[in-house]
Amino acid sequence: MAPRTYNPCSYLPRRLQIVTSLALFILFCIVLFGQSTVDVPYRDEVNEGARRVSAYLPKTPGLPSGLNPFRTPAHSPPPEQANSTSGEARWFSDWKWMNPFSSSITLDENRAVLPPLTTRPPVYTYFDADWYKDESSLESVDRLLLIWRRAWWAQGFKPVILGSAEAMNNPLYAKLASLQLEDELKTDVMRWLAWGNMGTGIMANYVALPMAPHSDPLLAYLRRGDYPQLTRYEGLESGLFNGPKDQINKVIEQAFNAKKPVKAKSVIELLPKETFHIDSNQKAIAFYSSKNINKFYKGIAEKLASDNKDVSREGLRLLPQLIVSHLHTIWQNSFSSGIAVLKPLPDHMFTLVKPAIELARNLSQCTESPQPSSCPPNREKCVPCVSSHPLRISQPMNFRNTSDLFTIGTVPHPYTMASLQHQTDSLTIRFIRRTTKRDEWLLATTKEFSTGTSSFSRIPLIKDAVASDYGSARSLWLTPENLSDENNAKLRQDLAWSLGFPVPTIESTLDSGHSETPVPGPERRPPAPKPEGKVPDPVELVREGTLLGKARLLIKGKGPRNSTPIRDAVEAWNLADTEVWRFVRAWNARRSVERRKWEAEEKAYAGTEGGKGSWSRWFDKDSD
Ligand SMILES: *[C@@H]1O[C@H](CO)[C@@H](O)[C@H](O)[C@H]1NC(C)=O
Ligand SMILES: *[C@@H]1O[C@H](CO)[C@@H](O)[C@H](O)[C@H]1NC(C)=O
Ligand SMILES: *[C@@H]1O[C@H](CO)[C@@H](O)[C@H](O)[C@H]1NC(C)=O
Ligand SMILES: *[C@@H]1O[C@H](CO)[C@@H](O)[C@H](O)[C@H]1NC(C)=O
């Protein structure tokens, strides 16, 4: 007998067979498609997703045992932490940050879990406003101090400027008064006294700055904050030290008791070589000592050495610009593959990613420099910035984890994205459910990762890229709802502190407030890269702008009446995209709050310093 396809209904009478098959088919349809007519995802579904996802997660290091990041939610929300809100953004800093859904920990849809703040080891410098008598020099030095603080902050440190008050606070200071020391040596001793008063840490000259990739071994070592022995660095003279408190003060006593060589100008010249551990292999710190300036930057050196006061002031005025241009050059050198501006969904996203493209263009141009094409003293073989060969800007659809590629991501709220993608500001819940796909942004962005296929399993990838030590040094993520013209100055300031140098603008290049400076040939801002996907026509562009503006208002809660349900529905439909958006919003806000809080503390402290007006000036008053 020929093999027969087995039909489960074949034992029924023919007519019943048809009816049963039809009934089964309808039942099947209801089961399969019924969900879309029911409500958008359930909490259970999310928890299930989170549980499935936990298998893919990296192990969190240093997690106290017994603390399971994926245990079922506790019954009360974790307590509010200090300074954990900014505008709409709220967060909770915790080791469990890699959990796909923050709300399973905070029990609050709007509170994102961020990684714990890393402690920033202090790096001290010593400065005495009395060194400079005239306004214009003081202004240049204030700029130097701002640049110094920003560069160290961006590399993960807490820069602190010390003055004579700290030195006098050191019990050893009493001895200094009884000694007859040359001015230069006395200043250096004051520096040591101030450091000894603060204790264990790093002491840097205010023209010694980190100029290296974030992962440089010396910077990584210094960031650990543990300095068992007094160390200095070959080639840096007194530019950089680190060590524990007791050894610092021991050195000062030793220096007081030393037989002074007639011409000693610094504490290290008074001491035997063995006092310090000397590290001979560092490339991370650029020290703009007079020796180095004479060697590498002749133009500035001649000006600084001039007997004409105006010319020497001019030399001092050029130095900050030179240092900023070097910070930018070294940053560019660490990203030899260029800048990637993510554009996961190419259509109708032109206006959305425009700020990211603008930023990439600004970053890829050269910073104006009094000595163009020069390198910092610690990296004579750098690749100087040449405006005819700007850094490459690409617009990939997917995020790539490449160590020498800097990524600028734009993370839209799912409502913003749906509105732009479908070119409408009258989204309905029905339309969202019937027509739009879930979590499109996240799925497109992480397409090249093989980790699972559900959008939930991909949330940790983006969280890692945004907030891990490795990821945050190689990327910036913008939430377009928070970018507006009035926010631009604030954004530029925040960027300068996370990158370590101000992002150049065309204005800064052409600004010639001081016309006597030789303005190096006009730097060209590289052209905008060609958009991939369809090039929008002017009408479409206007429409994109309008839609984006409306979405921005709606997200801020200032949309038309009754827009909350549609926003909630879009968020519920796109749980993963919403989670990433909230995470990025909170991450950026916390970065900003952390810095502002620290500045407020420093400011209060600087104010106590003898009431010198100039002391408050190393704070960012302008956005440059
Ligand atoms: C990217 O690569 C680094 C180093 O290889 C790794 O530590 C990190 O987890 C990766 N990030 C992502 C998002 O895969
Ligand atoms: C919005 O952006 C500004 C500028 O970067 C930042 O200071 C602020 O904290 C951001 N606010 C939120 C809620 O992300
Ligand atoms: C980039 O440069 C342009 C013009 O030079 C400036 O208007 C804009 O504010 C800059 N953007 C950023 C983020 O630096
Ligand atoms: C941080 O919190 C403290 C007290 O909780 C408050 O006094 C201070 O103003 C806050 N700072 C910022 C920058 O929000």
PDB file of N, CA, C and O in Angstrom, residues 200-262:
ATOM      1  N   THR A 200      48.311  61.203  50.964  1.00  0.00           N
ATOM      2  CA  THR A 200      48.509  60.271  49.862  1.00  0.00           C
ATOM      3  C   THR A 200      47.820  60.748  48.578  1.00  0.00           C
ATOM      4  O   THR A 200      46.659  61.145  48.609  1.00  0.00           O
ATOM      5  N   GLY A 201      48.558  60.684  47.492  1.00  0.00           N
ATOM      6  CA  GLY A 201      47.956  61.102  46.227  1.00  0.00           C
ATOM      7  C   GLY A 201      49.002  61.404  45.177  1.00  0.00           C
ATOM      8  O   GLY A 201      50.163  60.983  45.280  1.00  0.00           O
ATOM      9  N   ILE A 202      48.567  62.154  44.186  1.00  0.00           N
ATOM     10  CA  ILE A 202      49.430  62.514  43.075  1.00  0.00           C
ATOM     11  C   ILE A 202      49.689  64.009  43.153  1.00  0.00           C
ATOM     12  O   ILE A 202      48.784  64.788  43.438  1.00  0.00           O
ATOM     13  N   MET A 203      50.925  64.403  42.905  1.00  0.00           N
ATOM     14  CA  MET A 203      51.249  65.828  42.846  1.00  0.00           C
ATOM     15  C   MET A 203      51.746  66.110  41.446  1.00  0.00           C
ATOM     16  O   MET A 203      52.700  65.500  40.981  1.00  0.00           O
ATOM     17  N   ALA A 204      51.085  67.027  40.765  1.00  0.00           N
ATOM     18  CA  ALA A 204      51.503  67.340  39.395  1.00  0.00           C
ATOM     19  C   ALA A 204      51.716  68.827  39.258  1.00  0.00           C
ATOM     20  O   ALA A 204      51.046  69.626  39.903  1.00  0.00           O
ATOM     21  N   ASN A 205      52.649  69.196  38.422  1.00  0.00           N
ATOM     22  CA  ASN A 205      52.782  70.595  38.071  1.00  0.00           C
ATOM     23  C   ASN A 205      51.567  71.002  37.252  1.00  0.00           C
ATOM     24  O   ASN A 205      50.976  70.168  36.576  1.00  0.00           O
ATOM     25  N   TYR A 206      51.203  72.284  37.300  1.00  0.00           N
ATOM     26  CA  TYR A 206      49.987  72.642  36.560  1.00  0.00           C
ATOM     27  C   TYR A 206      50.197  72.764  35.056  1.00  0.00           C
ATOM     28  O   TYR A 206      49.256  73.051  34.325  1.00  0.00           O
ATOM     29  N   VAL A 207      51.431  72.541  34.615  1.00  0.00           N
ATOM     30  CA  VAL A 207      51.617  72.370  33.176  1.00  0.00           C
ATOM     31  C   VAL A 207      52.037  70.929  32.857  1.00  0.00           C
ATOM     32  O   VAL A 207      52.669  70.665  31.845  1.00  0.00           O
ATOM     33  N   ALA A 208      51.669  69.993  33.738  1.00  0.00           N
ATOM     34  CA  ALA A 208      51.869  68.563  33.460  1.00  0.00           C
ATOM     35  C   ALA A 208      50.486  67.948  33.317  1.00  0.00           C
ATOM     36  O   ALA A 208      49.706  67.926  34.265  1.00  0.00           O
ATOM     37  N   LEU A 209      50.171  67.487  32.120  1.00  0.00           N
ATOM     38  CA  LEU A 209      48.823  67.000  31.840  1.00  0.00           C
ATOM     39  C   LEU A 209      48.854  65.609  31.225  1.00  0.00           C
ATOM     40  O   LEU A 209      49.801  65.266  30.521  1.00  0.00           O
ATOM     41  N   PRO A 210      47.802  64.836  31.474  1.00  0.00           N
ATOM     42  CA  PRO A 210      47.751  63.520  30.844  1.00  0.00           C
ATOM     43  C   PRO A 210      47.426  63.676  29.363  1.00  0.00           C
ATOM     44  O   PRO A 210      46.454  64.325  29.017  1.00  0.00           O
ATOM     45  N   MET A 211      48.277  63.123  28.517  1.00  0.00           N
ATOM     46  CA  MET A 211      47.983  63.135  27.080  1.00  0.00           C
ATOM     47  C   MET A 211      48.253  61.748  26.546  1.00  0.00           C
ATOM     48  O   MET A 211      49.351  61.434  26.076  1.00  0.00           O
ATOM     49  N   ALA A 212      47.271  60.902  26.672  1.00  0.00           N
ATOM     50  CA  ALA A 212      47.404  59.503  26.292  1.00  0.00           C
ATOM     51  C   ALA A 212      46.008  58.914  26.223  1.00  0.00           C
ATOM     52  O   ALA A 212      45.075  59.475  26.786  1.00  0.00           O
ATOM     53  N   PRO A 213      45.882  57.763  25.554  1.00  0.00           N
ATOM     54  CA  PRO A 213      44.570  57.099  25.577  1.00  0.00           C
ATOM     55  C   PRO A 213      44.191  56.746  27.010  1.00  0.00           C
ATOM     56  O   PRO A 213      45.058  56.593  27.874  1.00  0.00           O
ATOM     57  N   HIS A 214      42.901  56.633  27.242  1.00  0.00           N
ATOM     58  CA  HIS A 214      42.378  56.309  28.560  1.00  0.00           C
ATOM     59  C   HIS A 214      43.021  55.042  29.130  1.00  0.00           C
ATOM     60  O   HIS A 214      43.220  54.911  30.331  1.00  0.00           O
ATOM     61  N   SER A 215      43.368  54.112  28.243  1.00  0.00           N
ATOM     62  CA  SER A 215      43.864  52.804  28.697  1.00  0.00           C
ATOM     63  C   SER A 215      45.368  52.796  28.954  1.00  0.00           C
ATOM     64  O   SER A 215      45.936  51.752  29.266  1.00  0.00           O
ATOM     65  N   ASP A 216      46.047  53.928  28.829  1.00  0.00           N
ATOM     66  CA  ASP A 216      47.491  53.962  29.056  1.00  0.00           C
ATOM     67  C   ASP A 216      47.848  53.347  30.408  1.00  0.00           C
ATOM     68  O   ASP A 216      47.186  53.625  31.415  1.00  0.00           O
ATOM     69  N   PRO A 217      48.916  52.494  30.449  1.00  0.00           N
ATOM     70  CA  PRO A 217      49.215  51.792  31.708  1.00  0.00           C
ATOM     71  C   PRO A 217      49.498  52.728  32.892  1.00  0.00           C
ATOM     72  O   PRO A 217      49.065  52.441  34.006  1.00  0.00           O
ATOM     73  N   LEU A 218      50.198  53.837  32.664  1.00  0.00           N
ATOM     74  CA  LEU A 218      50.471  54.729  33.797  1.00  0.00           C
ATOM     75  C   LEU A 218      49.167  55.343  34.325  1.00  0.00           C
ATOM     76  O   LEU A 218      48.931  55.387  35.535  1.00  0.00           O
ATOM     77  N   LEU A 219      48.303  55.778  33.411  1.00  0.00           N
ATOM     78  CA  LEU A 219      47.039  56.368  33.856  1.00  0.00           C
ATOM     79  C   LEU A 219      46.195  55.327  34.585  1.00  0.00           C
ATOM     80  O   LEU A 219      45.564  55.619  35.601  1.00  0.00           O
ATOM     81  N   ALA A 220      46.202  54.095  34.060  1.00  0.00           N
ATOM     82  CA  ALA A 220      45.431  53.034  34.710  1.00  0.00           C
ATOM     83  C   ALA A 220      45.975  52.797  36.123  1.00  0.00           C
ATOM     84  O   ALA A 220      45.215  52.649  37.079  1.00  0.00           O
ATOM     85  N   TYR A 221      47.308  52.804  36.248  1.00  0.00           N
ATOM     86  CA  TYR A 221      47.912  52.622  37.564  1.00  0.00           C
ATOM     87  C   TYR A 221      47.526  53.770  38.501  1.00  0.00           C
ATOM     88  O   TYR A 221      47.104  53.546  39.644  1.00  0.00           O
ATOM     89  N   LEU A 222      47.645  54.991  38.018  1.00  0.00           N
ATOM     90  CA  LEU A 222      47.328  56.146  38.864  1.00  0.00           C
ATOM     91  C   LEU A 222      45.857  56.145  39.277  1.00  0.00           C
ATOM     92  O   LEU A 222      45.522  56.513  40.391  1.00  0.00           O
ATOM     93  N   ARG A 223      44.978  55.698  38.377  1.00  0.00           N
ATOM     94  CA  ARG A 223      43.547  55.677  38.692  1.00  0.00           C
ATOM     95  C   ARG A 223      43.206  54.705  39.811  1.00  0.00           C
ATOM     96  O   ARG A 223      42.210  54.867  40.493  1.00  0.00           O
ATOM     97  N   ARG A 224      44.065  53.681  39.990  1.00  0.00           N
ATOM     98  CA  ARG A 224      43.790  52.723  41.065  1.00  0.00           C
ATOM     99  C   ARG A 224      43.917  53.364  42.441  1.00  0.00           C
ATOM    100  O   ARG A 224      43.390  52.868  43.420  1.00  0.00           O
ATOM    101  N   GLY A 225      44.663  54.467  42.533  1.00  0.00           N
ATOM    102  CA  GLY A 225      44.692  55.239  43.766  1.00  0.00           C
ATOM    103  C   GLY A 225      45.533  54.637  44.888  1.00  0.00           C
ATOM    104  O   GLY A 225      45.423  55.060  46.030  1.00  0.00           O
ATOM    105  N   ASP A 226      46.378  53.674  44.571  1.00  0.00           N
ATOM    106  CA  ASP A 226      47.181  53.036  45.608  1.00  0.00           C
ATOM    107  C   ASP A 226      48.653  53.280  45.279  1.00  0.00           C
ATOM    108  O   ASP A 226      49.159  52.754  44.281  1.00  0.00           O
ATOM    109  N   TYR A 227      49.330  54.106  46.093  1.00  0.00           N
ATOM    110  CA  TYR A 227      50.709  54.462  45.776  1.00  0.00           C
ATOM    111  C   TYR A 227      51.600  54.076  46.944  1.00  0.00           C
ATOM    112  O   TYR A 227      51.802  54.879  47.859  1.00  0.00           O
ATOM    113  N   PRO A 228      52.142  52.849  46.926  1.00  0.00           N
ATOM    114  CA  PRO A 228      52.885  52.353  48.088  1.00  0.00           C
ATOM    115  C   PRO A 228      54.217  53.065  48.307  1.00  0.00           C
ATOM    116  O   PRO A 228      54.677  53.170  49.427  1.00  0.00           O
ATOM    117  N   GLN A 229      54.849  53.571  47.271  1.00  0.00           N
ATOM    118  CA  GLN A 229      56.136  54.223  47.515  1.00  0.00           C
ATOM    119  C   GLN A 229      56.252  55.519  46.715  1.00  0.00           C
ATOM    120  O   GLN A 229      55.616  55.681  45.676  1.00  0.00           O
ATOM    121  N   LEU A 230      57.069  56.404  47.244  1.00  0.00           N
ATOM    122  CA  LEU A 230      57.254  57.697  46.609  1.00  0.00           C
ATOM    123  C   LEU A 230      57.900  57.499  45.239  1.00  0.00           C
ATOM    124  O   LEU A 230      58.969  56.905  45.124  1.00  0.00           O
ATOM    125  N   THR A 231      57.227  57.973  44.204  1.00  0.00           N
ATOM    126  CA  THR A 231      57.691  57.694  42.849  1.00  0.00           C
ATOM    127  C   THR A 231      57.800  58.979  42.046  1.00  0.00           C
ATOM    128  O   THR A 231      56.963  59.869  42.180  1.00  0.00           O
ATOM    129  N   ARG A 232      58.849  59.063  41.244  1.00  0.00           N
ATOM    130  CA  ARG A 232      58.887  60.141  40.253  1.00  0.00           C
ATOM    131  C   ARG A 232      59.254  59.549  38.905  1.00  0.00           C
ATOM    132  O   ARG A 232      59.536  58.351  38.803  1.00  0.00           O
ATOM    133  N   TYR A 233      59.218  60.357  37.876  1.00  0.00           N
ATOM    134  CA  TYR A 233      59.317  59.819  36.523  1.00  0.00           C
ATOM    135  C   TYR A 233      60.463  60.437  35.750  1.00  0.00           C
ATOM    136  O   TYR A 233      60.651  61.664  35.789  1.00  0.00           O
ATOM    137  N   GLU A 234      61.209  59.580  35.091  1.00  0.00           N
ATOM    138  CA  GLU A 234      62.353  60.052  34.332  1.00  0.00           C
ATOM    139  C   GLU A 234      61.888  61.034  33.255  1.00  0.00           C
ATOM    140  O   GLU A 234      60.898  60.786  32.571  1.00  0.00           O
ATOM    141  N   GLY A 235      62.571  62.140  33.143  1.00  0.00           N
ATOM    142  CA  GLY A 235      62.229  63.115  32.113  1.00  0.00           C
ATOM    143  C   GLY A 235      61.177  64.123  32.571  1.00  0.00           C
ATOM    144  O   GLY A 235      60.948  65.110  31.892  1.00  0.00           O
ATOM    145  N   LEU A 236      60.557  63.864  33.702  1.00  0.00           N
ATOM    146  CA  LEU A 236      59.529  64.808  34.158  1.00  0.00           C
ATOM    147  C   LEU A 236      60.015  65.710  35.288  1.00  0.00           C
ATOM    148  O   LEU A 236      59.242  66.518  35.798  1.00  0.00           O
ATOM    149  N   GLU A 237      61.283  65.575  35.673  1.00  0.00           N
ATOM    150  CA  GLU A 237      61.823  66.385  36.776  1.00  0.00           C
ATOM    151  C   GLU A 237      60.833  66.405  37.952  1.00  0.00           C
ATOM    152  O   GLU A 237      60.425  65.360  38.411  1.00  0.00           O
ATOM    153  N   SER A 238      60.395  67.622  38.357  1.00  0.00           N
ATOM    154  CA  SER A 238      59.421  67.680  39.457  1.00  0.00           C
ATOM    155  C   SER A 238      57.993  67.754  38.941  1.00  0.00           C
ATOM    156  O   SER A 238      57.094  68.207  39.633  1.00  0.00           O
ATOM    157  N   GLY A 239      57.771  67.290  37.715  1.00  0.00           N
ATOM    158  CA  GLY A 239      56.456  67.433  37.093  1.00  0.00           C
ATOM    159  C   GLY A 239      55.391  66.542  37.680  1.00  0.00           C
ATOM    160  O   GLY A 239      54.224  66.902  37.736  1.00  0.00           O
ATOM    161  N   LEU A 240      55.779  65.353  38.139  1.00  0.00           N
ATOM    162  CA  LEU A 240      54.776  64.416  38.636  1.00  0.00           C
ATOM    163  C   LEU A 240      55.365  63.500  39.706  1.00  0.00           C
ATOM    164  O   LEU A 240      56.428  62.912  39.515  1.00  0.00           O
ATOM    165  N   PHE A 241      54.676  63.445  40.829  1.00  0.00           N
ATOM    166  CA  PHE A 241      55.041  62.513  41.901  1.00  0.00           C
ATOM    167  C   PHE A 241      53.795  61.780  42.350  1.00  0.00           C
ATOM    168  O   PHE A 241      52.683  62.288  42.195  1.00  0.00           O
ATOM    169  N   ASN A 242      53.992  60.607  42.942  1.00  0.00           N
ATOM    170  CA  ASN A 242      52.905  60.041  43.727  1.00  0.00           C
ATOM    171  C   ASN A 242      53.485  59.276  44.881  1.00  0.00           C
ATOM    172  O   ASN A 242      54.626  58.817  44.823  1.00  0.00           O
ATOM    173  N   GLY A 243      52.726  59.175  45.952  1.00  0.00           N
ATOM    174  CA  GLY A 243      53.250  58.485  47.116  1.00  0.00           C
ATOM    175  C   GLY A 243      52.337  58.612  48.317  1.00  0.00           C
ATOM    176  O   GLY A 243      51.351  59.353  48.280  1.00  0.00           O
ATOM    177  N   PRO A 244      52.674  57.872  49.387  1.00  0.00           N
ATOM    178  CA  PRO A 244      51.862  57.907  50.600  1.00  0.00           C
ATOM    179  C   PRO A 244      52.268  59.055  51.520  1.00  0.00           C
ATOM    180  O   PRO A 244      53.395  59.537  51.466  1.00  0.00           O
ATOM    181  N   LYS A 245      51.350  59.472  52.353  1.00  0.00           N
ATOM    182  CA  LYS A 245      51.507  60.666  53.178  1.00  0.00           C
ATOM    183  C   LYS A 245      52.789  60.671  54.031  1.00  0.00           C
ATOM    184  O   LYS A 245      53.543  61.639  54.021  1.00  0.00           O
ATOM    185  N   ASP A 246      53.022  59.567  54.748  1.00  0.00           N
ATOM    186  CA  ASP A 246      54.159  59.598  55.680  1.00  0.00           C
ATOM    187  C   ASP A 246      55.476  59.816  54.940  1.00  0.00           C
ATOM    188  O   ASP A 246      56.359  60.528  55.403  1.00  0.00           O
ATOM    189  N   GLN A 247      55.582  59.211  53.746  1.00  0.00           N
ATOM    190  CA  GLN A 247      56.834  59.375  53.010  1.00  0.00           C
ATOM    191  C   GLN A 247      56.998  60.801  52.478  1.00  0.00           C
ATOM    192  O   GLN A 247      58.119  61.296  52.361  1.00  0.00           O
ATOM    193  N   ILE A 248      55.893  61.448  52.156  1.00  0.00           N
ATOM    194  CA  ILE A 248      55.987  62.825  51.653  1.00  0.00           C
ATOM    195  C   ILE A 248      56.575  63.718  52.750  1.00  0.00           C
ATOM    196  O   ILE A 248      57.524  64.467  52.536  1.00  0.00           O
ATOM    197  N   ASN A 249      56.005  63.599  53.950  1.00  0.00           N
ATOM    198  CA  ASN A 249      56.480  64.455  55.027  1.00  0.00           C
ATOM    199  C   ASN A 249      57.906  64.095  55.464  1.00  0.00           C
ATOM    200  O   ASN A 249      58.660  64.958  55.893  1.00  0.00           O
ATOM    201  N   LYS A 250      58.255  62.816  55.316  1.00  0.00           N
ATOM    202  CA  LYS A 250      59.624  62.420  55.639  1.00  0.00           C
ATOM    203  C   LYS A 250      60.606  63.114  54.695  1.00  0.00           C
ATOM    204  O   LYS A 250      61.663  63.585  55.105  1.00  0.00           O
ATOM    205  N   VAL A 251      60.231  63.185  53.436  1.00  0.00           N
ATOM    206  CA  VAL A 251      61.082  63.841  52.448  1.00  0.00           C
ATOM    207  C   VAL A 251      61.263  65.316  52.787  1.00  0.00           C
ATOM    208  O   VAL A 251      62.365  65.869  52.663  1.00  0.00           O
ATOM    209  N   ILE A 252      60.200  65.954  53.250  1.00  0.00           N
ATOM    210  CA  ILE A 252      60.326  67.376  53.582  1.00  0.00           C
ATOM    211  C   ILE A 252      61.321  67.566  54.728  1.00  0.00           C
ATOM    212  O   ILE A 252      62.207  68.412  54.677  1.00  0.00           O
ATOM    213  N   GLU A 253      61.201  66.710  55.752  1.00  0.00           N
ATOM    214  CA  GLU A 253      62.150  66.823  56.871  1.00  0.00           C
ATOM    215  C   GLU A 253      63.573  66.592  56.407  1.00  0.00           C
ATOM    216  O   GLU A 253      64.495  67.311  56.791  1.00  0.00           O
ATOM    217  N   GLN A 254      63.716  65.567  55.542  1.00  0.00           N
ATOM    218  CA  GLN A 254      65.038  65.270  54.996  1.00  0.00           C
ATOM    219  C   GLN A 254      65.604  66.484  54.272  1.00  0.00           C
ATOM    220  O   GLN A 254      66.782  66.790  54.383  1.00  0.00           O
ATOM    221  N   ALA A 255      64.724  67.149  53.505  1.00  0.00           N
ATOM    222  CA  ALA A 255      65.178  68.313  52.737  1.00  0.00           C
ATOM    223  C   ALA A 255      65.594  69.441  53.678  1.00  0.00           C
ATOM    224  O   ALA A 255      66.577  70.141  53.430  1.00  0.00           O
ATOM    225  N   PHE A 256      64.866  69.604  54.763  1.00  0.00           N
ATOM    226  CA  PHE A 256      65.214  70.650  55.733  1.00  0.00           C
ATOM    227  C   PHE A 256      66.586  70.389  56.349  1.00  0.00           C
ATOM    228  O   PHE A 256      67.336  71.311  56.631  1.00  0.00           O
ATOM    229  N   ASN A 257      66.876  69.109  56.543  1.00  0.00           N
ATOM    230  CA  ASN A 257      68.140  68.778  57.200  1.00  0.00           C
ATOM    231  C   ASN A 257      69.301  68.630  56.230  1.00  0.00           C
ATOM    232  O   ASN A 257      70.438  68.436  56.647  1.00  0.00           O
ATOM    233  N   ALA A 258      69.002  68.668  54.934  1.00  0.00           N
ATOM    234  CA  ALA A 258      70.053  68.391  53.957  1.00  0.00           C
ATOM    235  C   ALA A 258      71.064  69.524  53.915  1.00  0.00           C
ATOM    236  O   ALA A 258      70.739  70.680  54.199  1.00  0.00           O
ATOM    237  N   LYS A 259      72.301  69.167  53.548  1.00  0.00           N
ATOM    238  CA  LYS A 259      73.297  70.198  53.260  1.00  0.00           C
ATOM    239  C   LYS A 259      72.941  70.740  51.894  1.00  0.00           C
ATOM    240  O   LYS A 259      72.893  70.003  50.925  1.00  0.00           O
ATOM    241  N   LYS A 260      72.645  72.040  51.824  1.00  0.00           N
ATOM    242  CA  LYS A 260      72.126  72.560  50.562  1.00  0.00           C
ATOM    243  C   LYS A 260      73.237  72.769  49.540  1.00  0.00           C
ATOM    244  O   LYS A 260      74.169  73.506  49.790  1.00  0.00           O
ATOM    245  N   PRO A 261      73.091  72.110  48.395  1.00  0.00           N
ATOM    246  CA  PRO A 261      73.996  72.491  47.313  1.00  0.00           C
ATOM    247  C   PRO A 261      73.684  73.944  46.970  1.00  0.00           C
ATOM    248  O   PRO A 261      72.528  74.361  47.051  1.00  0.00           O
ATOM    249  N   VAL A 262      74.698  74.706  46.634  1.00  0.00           N
ATOM    250  CA  VAL A 262      74.508  76.147  46.517  1.00  0.00           C
ATOM    251  C   VAL A 262      73.334  76.520  45.610  1.00  0.00           C
ATOM    252  O   VAL A 262      72.571  77.414  45.898  1.00  0.00           O
TER     253      VAL A 262
END
